[in-house]
């Protein structure tokens, strides 16, 4: 069983993908965390986010893995660091480098080979798991998505303002949608769910009924 969950920033992908994985008792893979871990390493090494050659070299040397729900970067757990506002701002520049994507997509495909997975990201239905059993594309208005991210950051104690978060999200979506190599896009066979006015439970009810229909 392979399930792809794609959509723009703040559309609810990780919350929903995690719930689907719990419901089916299968593995959840947050592919955004992999691009984030590499971006964190780029920033920690004072590499410029426009220096593609240096970033590709870091990607080749890095070991980014998941183990028991934690994200590992070269044997260090980086769950918190990868959610920093600086990482949010830079991650799309790192993720648009084709060679970086080849390396990380290759790892993602290997992870999915031997097991049932729910993967969330931007290009899962179109590129990583193009034969997935179910493809879901989540959307929501930019206002709603910005508010969700803003609240998430506030709850973690970051001093952010809603306007900045919204600008970040708009910029990130633009780069993610417009990049040449595997951009953020809906697969032709994906089911679209607009989560703007839906609770997590509402979205899950829809997905559970799709899964039940498919049995
Ligand atoms: O889902 P997220 O916000 O954690 O993703 C962080 C960034 O990583 C996002 O702006 C684009 C990139 N990304 C990607 O290009 N492809 C994926 N499959 C997942 C994330």
Coordinates of N, CA and C and ligand atoms in Angstrom, one line a residue:
X1 N 0.8 -1.2 0.0 CA 0.0 0.0 0.0 C 0.9 1.2 0.0
X2 N 0.7 2.1 -1.0 CA 1.5 3.3 -1.0 C 0.5 4.5 -1.2
X3 N 0.6 5.5 -0.3 CA -0.3 6.6 -0.4 C 0.5 7.9 -0.5
X4 N 0.2 8.8 -1.5 CA 0.9 10.0 -1.7 C 0.0 11.2 -1.2
X5 N 0.6 12.1 -0.4 CA -0.2 13.3 0.0 C 0.7 14.5 -0.4
X6 N 0.1 15.3 -1.3 CA 0.9 16.5 -1.7 C 0.0 17.7 -1.5
X7 N 0.7 18.9 -1.6 CA 0.0 20.1 -1.5 C 0.9 21.2 -1.1
X8 N 0.5 22.5 -1.1 CA 1.4 23.6 -0.7 C 1.6 23.7 0.8
X9 N 2.5 24.5 1.2 CA 2.8 24.7 2.6 C 1.6 25.1 3.4
X10 N 1.4 24.4 4.5 CA 0.3 24.7 5.4 C -1.1 24.2 5.0
X11 N -1.1 23.3 4.0 CA -2.4 22.7 3.6 C -2.9 21.6 4.5
X12 N -2.0 21.2 5.4 CA -2.4 20.1 6.4 C -1.8 18.8 6.0
X13 N -0.9 18.7 5.1 CA -0.3 17.4 4.7 C 0.2 16.6 5.8
X14 N 1.1 17.1 6.6 CA 1.7 16.3 7.6 C 0.8 15.8 8.7
X15 N -0.1 16.6 9.1 CA -1.1 16.2 10.1 C -2.0 15.0 9.5
X16 N -2.4 15.2 8.3 CA -3.3 14.2 7.7 C -2.5 13.0 7.3
X17 N -1.3 13.1 6.8 CA -0.5 11.9 6.4 C -0.2 11.1 7.6
X18 N 0.1 11.7 8.7 CA 0.4 11.0 10.0 C -0.9 10.2 10.4
X19 N -2.0 10.9 10.3 CA -3.3 10.2 10.8 C -3.6 9.0 9.9
X20 N -3.4 9.2 8.6 CA -3.7 8.1 7.6 C -2.7 6.9 8.0
X21 N -1.5 7.2 8.3 CA -0.5 6.2 8.6 C -0.9 5.4 9.9
X22 N -1.4 6.2 10.9 CA -1.9 5.6 12.2 C -3.1 4.7 11.9
X23 N -4.0 5.2 11.1 CA -5.2 4.5 10.8 C -4.9 3.2 10.1
X24 N -4.0 3.2 9.2 CA -3.6 1.9 8.4 C -2.5 1.2 9.1
X25 N -1.9 1.8 10.1 CA -0.8 1.1 10.9 C 0.4 0.9 9.9
X26 N 0.7 1.9 9.1 CA 1.9 1.8 8.2 C 2.8 3.0 8.5
X27 N 3.9 3.0 7.8 CA 5.0 4.0 8.0 C 4.6 5.3 7.4
X28 N 4.9 6.4 8.2 CA 4.8 7.8 7.6 C 6.1 8.4 7.3
X29 N 6.3 8.9 6.1 CA 7.5 9.6 5.7 C 7.3 11.0 5.3
X30 N 7.9 11.9 6.1 CA 7.8 13.4 5.8 C 8.9 13.8 4.9
X31 N 8.7 13.8 3.6 CA 9.8 14.1 2.7 C 10.3 15.6 2.9
X32 N 9.4 16.5 3.3 CA 9.9 17.9 3.5 C 10.9 17.9 4.5
X33 N 10.9 17.0 5.5 CA 11.9 17.0 6.6 C 13.3 16.7 6.1
X34 N 13.3 16.0 5.0 CA 14.6 15.7 4.4 C 15.2 16.9 3.7
X35 N 14.4 17.7 3.0 CA 14.9 18.9 2.4 C 15.2 19.9 3.5
X36 N 14.4 19.9 4.6 CA 14.7 20.8 5.7 C 16.0 20.4 6.4
X37 N 16.3 19.1 6.6 CA 17.5 18.7 7.3 C 18.7 19.2 6.5
X38 N 18.7 19.0 5.2 CA 19.8 19.5 4.3 C 19.9 21.0 4.4
X39 N 18.8 21.7 4.4 CA 18.9 23.2 4.5 C 19.5 23.6 5.8
X40 N 19.1 22.9 6.9 CA 19.7 23.2 8.2 C 21.2 23.1 8.2
X41 N 21.6 22.0 7.5 CA 23.1 21.8 7.4 C 23.8 22.9 6.6
X42 N 23.1 23.3 5.5 CA 23.6 24.4 4.7 C 23.8 25.6 5.5
X43 N 22.8 26.0 6.3 CA 22.8 27.2 7.1 C 23.9 27.0 8.2
X44 N 23.9 25.9 8.9 CA 24.9 25.6 10.0 C 26.3 25.7 9.5
X45 N 26.5 25.4 8.2 CA 27.9 25.4 7.6 C 28.2 26.8 7.0
X46 N 27.3 27.7 7.2 CA 27.5 29.0 6.5 C 27.6 29.0 5.0
X47 N 26.9 28.0 4.4 CA 27.0 28.0 2.9 C 25.8 28.8 2.4
X48 N 26.1 29.6 1.4 CA 25.1 30.5 0.8 C 24.0 29.6 0.1
X49 N 22.7 29.9 0.3 CA 21.7 29.1 -0.3 C 21.6 29.2 -1.8
X50 N 22.4 30.1 -2.4 CA 22.5 30.2 -3.9 C 23.7 29.4 -4.4
X51 N 24.5 28.9 -3.5 CA 25.7 28.2 -4.0 C 25.4 26.7 -4.3
X52 N 24.9 26.5 -5.5 CA 24.4 25.2 -5.8 C 25.5 24.1 -5.7
X53 N 26.7 24.4 -6.1 CA 27.8 23.3 -6.1 C 28.1 22.9 -4.7
X54 N 28.2 23.9 -3.8 CA 28.5 23.6 -2.4 C 27.3 22.8 -1.8
X55 N 26.1 23.1 -2.1 CA 24.9 22.4 -1.6 C 24.9 21.0 -2.1
X56 N 25.2 20.8 -3.4 CA 25.1 19.5 -3.9 C 26.2 18.6 -3.2
X57 N 27.4 19.2 -2.9 CA 28.4 18.5 -2.3 C 27.9 18.0 -0.8
X58 N 27.3 19.0 -0.2 CA 26.8 18.7 1.2 C 25.7 17.5 1.1
X59 N 24.9 17.6 0.1 CA 23.8 16.6 -0.1 C 24.5 15.2 -0.3
X60 N 25.6 15.2 -1.1 CA 26.2 13.9 -1.4 C 26.9 13.3 -0.1
X61 N 27.3 14.2 0.7 CA 28.1 13.8 1.9 C 27.1 13.5 3.1
X62 N 25.8 13.9 3.0 CA 25.0 13.8 4.2 C 24.2 12.5 4.3
X63 N 24.0 12.1 5.5 CA 23.1 11.0 5.8 C 21.9 11.4 6.5
X64 N 20.8 11.4 5.7 CA 19.5 11.9 6.3 C 18.5 10.7 6.3
X65 N 18.1 10.4 7.6 CA 17.3 9.2 7.8 C 16.2 9.4 8.8
X66 N 15.2 8.5 8.8 CA 14.2 8.5 9.8 C 14.4 7.2 10.6
X67 N 14.2 7.4 12.0 CA 14.2 6.2 12.8 C 13.3 6.5 14.0
X68 N 12.4 5.6 14.2 CA 11.4 5.7 15.3 C 10.8 7.1 15.4
X69 N 10.4 7.6 14.3 CA 9.7 8.9 14.4 C 10.6 10.1 14.5
X70 N 12.0 9.9 14.5 CA 12.9 11.0 14.6 C 13.6 11.2 13.2
X71 N 14.0 12.5 13.0 CA 14.7 12.8 11.8 C 16.2 12.9 12.1
X72 N 17.0 12.1 11.5 CA 18.5 12.1 11.8 C 19.2 12.8 10.6
X73 N 20.1 13.7 11.0 CA 21.1 14.2 10.1 C 22.5 13.8 10.6
X74 N 23.1 13.0 9.8 CA 24.5 12.5 10.2 C 24.5 12.1 11.7
X75 N 23.6 11.2 12.1 CA 23.5 10.7 13.5 C 23.0 11.6 14.6
X76 N 22.6 12.8 14.2 CA 22.1 13.8 15.2 C 20.6 13.9 14.9
X77 N 19.8 13.9 16.0 CA 18.4 14.1 15.8 C 18.1 15.6 15.6
X78 N 17.4 16.0 14.6 CA 17.2 17.4 14.2 C 15.8 17.8 14.1
X79 N 14.9 17.1 14.8 CA 13.5 17.4 14.8 C 13.1 18.9 15.0
X80 N 13.8 19.5 15.9 CA 13.4 20.9 16.3 C 14.1 21.9 15.3
X81 N 15.4 21.6 15.1 CA 16.2 22.6 14.2 C 15.6 22.7 12.8
X82 N 15.0 21.7 12.3 CA 14.5 21.8 10.9 C 13.2 22.6 10.8
X83 N 12.6 23.0 11.9 CA 11.4 23.8 11.9 C 11.7 25.2 12.2
X84 N 13.0 25.6 12.3 CA 13.3 27.0 12.6 C 12.8 27.9 11.5
X85 N 12.4 29.2 11.8 CA 12.0 30.1 10.8 C 13.1 30.3 9.7
X86 N 14.4 30.3 10.0 CA 15.4 30.5 9.0 C 15.4 29.3 8.0
X87 N 15.1 28.1 8.5 CA 15.0 27.0 7.5 C 13.8 27.2 6.6
X88 N 12.6 27.6 7.2 CA 11.4 27.9 6.4 C 11.7 28.8 5.2
X89 N 12.5 29.9 5.5 CA 12.8 30.9 4.5 C 13.7 30.3 3.4
X90 N 14.6 29.4 3.7 CA 15.6 29.0 2.7 C 15.3 27.7 2.0
X91 N 14.5 26.9 2.6 CA 14.4 25.5 2.1 C 14.0 25.4 0.6
X92 N 13.2 26.3 0.1 CA 12.8 26.1 -1.3 C 13.9 26.3 -2.2
X93 N 14.9 27.2 -1.8 CA 16.1 27.4 -2.7 C 16.9 26.1 -2.8
X94 N 17.0 25.4 -1.7 CA 17.7 24.2 -1.6 C 17.0 23.1 -2.4
X95 N 15.7 23.0 -2.2 CA 14.8 22.0 -2.8 C 14.7 22.1 -4.3
X96 N 15.0 23.3 -4.9 CA 14.8 23.4 -6.3 C 16.1 23.0 -7.1
X97 N 17.1 22.6 -6.4 CA 18.3 22.2 -7.2 C 18.2 20.7 -7.7
X98 N 18.2 20.5 -9.0 CA 17.8 19.2 -9.5 C 18.7 18.1 -8.9
X99 N 20.0 18.3 -8.8 CA 20.8 17.2 -8.2 C 20.5 16.9 -6.8
X100 N 20.1 17.9 -6.0 CA 19.7 17.6 -4.6 C 18.4 16.7 -4.7
X101 N 17.5 17.1 -5.6 CA 16.3 16.3 -5.6 C 16.5 14.9 -6.1
X102 N 17.4 14.7 -7.0 CA 17.7 13.3 -7.5 C 18.2 12.5 -6.3
X103 N 19.1 13.1 -5.5 CA 19.7 12.3 -4.3 C 18.5 12.0 -3.3
X104 N 17.7 13.0 -3.0 CA 16.7 12.7 -1.9 C 15.6 11.9 -2.5
X105 N 15.2 12.1 -3.7 CA 14.1 11.3 -4.3 C 14.5 9.8 -4.4
X106 N 15.8 9.6 -4.7 CA 16.3 8.2 -4.8 C 16.2 7.6 -3.4
X107 N 16.6 8.3 -2.3 CA 16.4 7.7 -1.0 C 15.0 7.5 -0.7
X108 N 14.1 8.4 -1.0 CA 12.7 8.2 -0.8 C 12.1 7.0 -1.5
X109 N 12.5 6.8 -2.7 CA 12.0 5.6 -3.4 C 12.5 4.3 -2.8
X110 N 13.8 4.4 -2.3 CA 14.3 3.2 -1.6 C 13.5 2.9 -0.3
X111 N 13.2 3.9 0.4 CA 12.4 3.7 1.7 C 11.1 3.1 1.3
X112 N 10.5 3.5 0.2 CA 9.1 3.0 -0.1 C 9.1 1.6 -0.7
X113 N 10.3 1.2 -1.1 CA 10.4 -0.1 -1.8 C 9.9 -1.3 -1.0
X114 N 10.5 -1.4 0.3 CA 10.2 -2.6 1.0 C 9.1 -2.5 2.0
X115 N 8.3 -1.5 2.0 CA 7.2 -1.4 3.0 C 6.0 -0.6 2.5
X116 N 4.9 -0.7 3.3 CA 3.7 0.2 3.0 C 4.0 1.5 3.6
X117 N 3.7 2.6 2.8 CA 4.0 3.9 3.3 C 3.0 5.0 3.0
X118 N 2.9 6.0 3.8 CA 2.2 7.2 3.5 C 3.3 8.3 3.4
X119 N 3.5 8.9 2.2 CA 4.5 9.9 2.1 C 3.9 11.3 1.8
X120 N 4.4 12.3 2.5 CA 3.9 13.6 2.1 C 5.0 14.5 1.5
X121 N 4.6 15.4 0.6 CA 5.6 16.3 0.0 C 4.9 17.2 -1.0
X122 N 5.7 17.4 -2.1 CA 5.2 18.2 -3.2 C 5.1 17.5 -4.5
X123 N 5.9 16.4 -4.7 CA 6.0 15.7 -6.0 C 5.9 14.2 -5.7
X124 N 5.2 13.8 -4.7 CA 5.1 12.4 -4.3 C 4.2 11.7 -5.4
X125 N 3.0 12.2 -5.6 CA 2.1 11.6 -6.6 C 2.6 11.7 -8.0
X126 N 3.3 12.8 -8.3 CA 3.8 13.0 -9.7 C 5.1 12.3 -10.0
X127 N 5.9 12.1 -9.0 CA 7.3 11.7 -9.3 C 7.8 10.6 -8.4
X128 N 7.6 10.7 -7.1 CA 8.3 9.7 -6.2 C 7.5 8.4 -6.2
X129 N 6.2 8.5 -6.0 CA 5.3 7.3 -6.0 C 4.3 7.4 -7.1
X130 N 4.7 7.4 -8.3 CA 3.8 7.7 -9.4 C 2.8 6.6 -9.6
X131 N 3.0 5.4 -9.0 CA 2.0 4.3 -9.0 C 1.3 4.1 -7.7
X132 N 1.2 5.2 -6.9 CA 0.6 5.0 -5.6 C -0.8 4.5 -5.7
X133 N -1.3 3.8 -4.7 CA -2.7 3.3 -4.6 C -3.7 4.4 -4.5
X134 N -3.3 5.4 -3.7 CA -4.1 6.6 -3.5 C -3.3 7.8 -3.5
X135 N -3.7 8.9 -4.3 CA -3.0 10.1 -4.3 C -4.0 11.2 -3.8
X136 N -3.5 12.0 -2.8 CA -4.4 13.0 -2.3 C -3.7 14.4 -2.5
X137 N -4.4 15.4 -2.9 CA -3.8 16.7 -3.1 C -4.6 17.7 -2.2
X138 N -3.9 18.2 -1.1 CA -4.6 19.1 -0.2 C -4.4 20.5 -0.6
X139 N -5.5 21.3 -0.5 CA -5.3 22.8 -0.7 C -6.0 23.5 0.4
X140 N -5.8 24.8 0.5 CA -6.5 25.7 1.4 C -6.1 27.1 0.9
X141 N -6.9 28.1 1.3 CA -6.6 29.5 0.9 C -5.2 29.9 1.6
X142 N -4.6 30.8 0.9 CA -3.3 31.3 1.5 C -3.4 31.9 2.9
X143 N -4.6 32.5 3.1 CA -4.8 33.1 4.5 C -4.9 32.0 5.5
X144 N -5.6 31.0 5.2 CA -5.8 29.9 6.2 C -4.5 29.2 6.4
X145 N -3.7 29.0 5.3 CA -2.4 28.2 5.4 C -1.4 29.1 6.2
X146 N -1.4 30.4 6.0 CA -0.5 31.3 6.7 C -0.9 31.3 8.2
X147 N -2.2 31.3 8.5 CA -2.6 31.4 9.9 C -2.2 30.1 10.6
X148 N -2.3 29.0 10.0 CA -1.9 27.7 10.6 C -0.4 27.7 10.9
X149 N 0.4 28.1 10.0 CA 1.9 28.1 10.2 C 2.2 29.1 11.3
X150 N 1.6 30.3 11.3 CA 1.8 31.3 12.2 C 1.5 30.8 13.6
X151 N 0.4 30.1 13.8 CA 0.0 29.6 15.1 C 1.0 28.5 15.6
X152 N 1.4 27.7 14.6 CA 2.3 26.6 14.9 C 3.6 27.2 15.5
X153 N 4.1 28.3 14.8 CA 5.4 28.9 15.3 C 5.2 29.6 16.6
X154 N 4.1 30.3 16.7 CA 3.8 31.0 18.0 C 3.7 30.1 19.2
X155 N 3.0 28.9 18.9 CA 2.9 27.9 20.0 C 4.2 27.4 20.4
X156 N 5.2 27.4 19.5 CA 6.5 26.9 19.8 C 7.4 28.0 20.5
X157 N 6.8 29.2 20.6 CA 7.5 30.3 21.3 C 8.3 31.3 20.4
X158 N 8.1 31.1 19.0 CA 8.9 32.0 18.1 C 8.1 33.4 18.0
X159 N 8.9 34.4 18.0 CA 8.3 35.7 17.9 C 8.1 36.1 16.4
X160 N 7.0 35.7 15.8 CA 6.8 35.9 14.4 C 5.5 36.7 14.2
X161 N 5.4 37.4 13.0 CA 4.1 38.1 12.8 C 3.5 37.5 11.5
X162 N 2.1 37.6 11.5 CA 1.3 36.9 10.5 C 1.7 37.3 9.1
X163 N 2.0 38.6 8.9 CA 2.3 39.1 7.6 C 3.6 38.5 7.0
X164 N 4.6 38.4 7.9 CA 5.9 37.8 7.5 C 5.7 36.3 7.1
X165 N 4.9 35.6 7.9 CA 4.7 34.2 7.7 C 4.0 34.0 6.3
X166 N 3.0 34.9 6.1 CA 2.3 34.9 4.8 C 3.2 35.1 3.6
X167 N 4.1 36.1 3.7 CA 5.0 36.5 2.6 C 5.9 35.3 2.4
X168 N 6.4 34.7 3.4 CA 7.2 33.4 3.3 C 6.5 32.3 2.6
X169 N 5.3 32.1 2.9 CA 4.5 31.0 2.3 C 4.3 31.3 0.8
X170 N 3.9 32.5 0.5 CA 3.7 32.9 -0.9 C 5.0 32.7 -1.7
X171 N 6.1 33.1 -1.1 CA 7.4 33.0 -1.8 C 7.7 31.6 -2.0
X172 N 7.6 30.8 -1.0 CA 7.9 29.3 -1.0 C 7.1 28.6 -2.0
X173 N 5.8 28.9 -2.0 CA 4.9 28.2 -3.0 C 5.3 28.6 -4.4
X174 N 5.6 29.8 -4.6 CA 6.0 30.3 -6.0 C 7.2 29.5 -6.5
X175 N 8.2 29.4 -5.6 CA 9.5 28.7 -6.0 C 9.1 27.2 -6.2
X176 N 8.3 26.6 -5.3 CA 8.0 25.2 -5.4 C 7.2 24.9 -6.6
X177 N 6.3 25.8 -7.0 CA 5.5 25.6 -8.2 C 6.2 25.8 -9.5
X178 N 7.1 26.8 -9.5 CA 7.7 27.2 -10.7 C 9.0 26.5 -11.1
X179 N 9.6 25.7 -10.1 CA 10.9 25.1 -10.4 C 10.7 24.1 -11.6
X180 N 11.8 23.9 -12.3 CA 11.7 23.1 -13.6 C 11.6 21.6 -13.2
X181 N 12.3 21.2 -12.2 CA 12.5 19.8 -11.9 C 11.5 19.4 -10.9
X182 N 10.6 18.5 -11.2 CA 9.5 18.0 -10.3 C 8.9 19.1 -9.4
X183 N 8.2 20.0 -10.0 CA 7.5 21.1 -9.2 C 6.4 20.6 -8.4
X184 N 5.9 21.4 -7.4 CA 4.7 21.2 -6.7 C 3.5 21.1 -7.7
X185 N 2.9 20.0 -7.9 CA 1.8 19.9 -8.8 C 0.8 18.7 -8.4
X186 N -0.4 18.8 -8.9 CA -1.4 17.8 -8.6 C -1.2 16.7 -9.7
X187 N -1.2 15.5 -9.2 CA -1.1 14.4 -10.2 C -2.5 14.3 -10.9
X188 N -2.6 13.9 -12.1 CA -3.9 13.8 -12.8 C -4.9 12.9 -12.1
X189 N -4.4 11.9 -11.5 CA -5.3 10.9 -10.8 C -5.4 11.2 -9.3
X190 N -5.0 12.4 -8.8 CA -5.1 12.7 -7.4 C -6.5 13.2 -7.0
X191 N -6.9 12.9 -5.8 CA -8.2 13.4 -5.3 C -7.9 14.7 -4.6
X192 N -8.6 15.8 -4.9 CA -8.3 17.1 -4.3 C -9.2 17.3 -3.1
X193 N -8.7 17.7 -2.0 CA -9.5 18.1 -0.8 C -9.1 19.5 -0.4
X194 N -10.1 20.4 -0.4 CA -9.8 21.8 0.1 C -10.1 21.8 1.6
X195 N -9.1 22.0 2.4 CA -9.2 21.9 3.8 C -9.5 23.2 4.5
X196 N -9.7 24.3 3.7 CA -9.9 25.6 4.3 C -10.9 25.6 5.5
X197 N -12.1 25.0 5.2 CA -13.1 25.1 6.3 C -13.4 23.7 6.9
X198 N -12.4 22.8 6.8 CA -12.6 21.5 7.3 C -11.7 21.2 8.5
X199 N -12.3 20.5 9.5 CA -11.4 20.1 10.6 C -10.6 18.9 10.2
X200 N -9.6 18.5 11.0 CA -8.8 17.4 10.7 C -9.7 16.1 10.6
X201 N -10.7 16.1 11.5 CA -11.6 15.0 11.6 C -12.4 14.9 10.3
X202 N -12.9 16.0 9.8 CA -13.6 16.1 8.5 C -12.8 15.5 7.4
X203 N -11.5 16.0 7.3 CA -10.7 15.5 6.2 C -10.4 14.0 6.3
X204 N -10.2 13.6 7.5 CA -10.0 12.1 7.7 C -11.2 11.3 7.4
X205 N -12.4 11.8 7.7 CA -13.6 11.1 7.3 C -13.7 10.9 5.8
X206 N -13.4 11.9 5.1 CA -13.4 11.8 3.6 C -12.4 10.8 3.1
X207 N -11.2 10.8 3.7 CA -10.2 9.9 3.2 C -10.5 8.4 3.6
X208 N -11.0 8.3 4.8 CA -11.4 6.9 5.3 C -12.5 6.4 4.3
X209 N -13.4 7.2 3.9 CA -14.5 6.7 3.0 C -13.9 6.3 1.7
X210 N -12.9 7.1 1.2 CA -12.3 6.7 -0.1 C -11.5 5.4 0.1
X211 N -10.8 5.2 1.2 CA -10.1 4.0 1.4 C -11.1 2.8 1.5
X212 N -12.2 3.0 2.2 CA -13.2 1.9 2.4 C -13.8 1.5 1.0
X213 N -14.1 2.6 0.2 CA -14.7 2.3 -1.1 C -13.8 1.5 -2.0
X214 N -12.4 1.7 -1.8 CA -11.5 1.1 -2.7 C -11.2 -0.4 -2.3
X215 N -11.8 -0.9 -1.2 CA -11.5 -2.2 -0.7 C -12.2 -3.3 -1.6
Ligands
LIG1 O1 6.3 20.2 3.7 P1 7.4 21.2 4.2 O2 6.9 22.6 4.4 O3 8.1 20.6 5.4 O4 8.5 21.3 3.0 C1 9.6 22.1 3.1 C2 10.1 22.4 1.7 O5 10.7 21.3 1.1 C3 9.0 22.9 0.7 O6 9.0 24.4 0.7 C4 9.5 22.4 -0.6 C5 10.4 21.3 -0.3 N1 9.8 20.0 -0.6 C6 9.9 19.5 -1.9 O7 10.4 20.3 -2.8 N2 9.5 18.3 -2.3 C7 9.0 17.5 -1.4 N3 8.6 16.2 -1.7 C8 8.8 17.9 0.0 C9 9.2 19.2 0.3

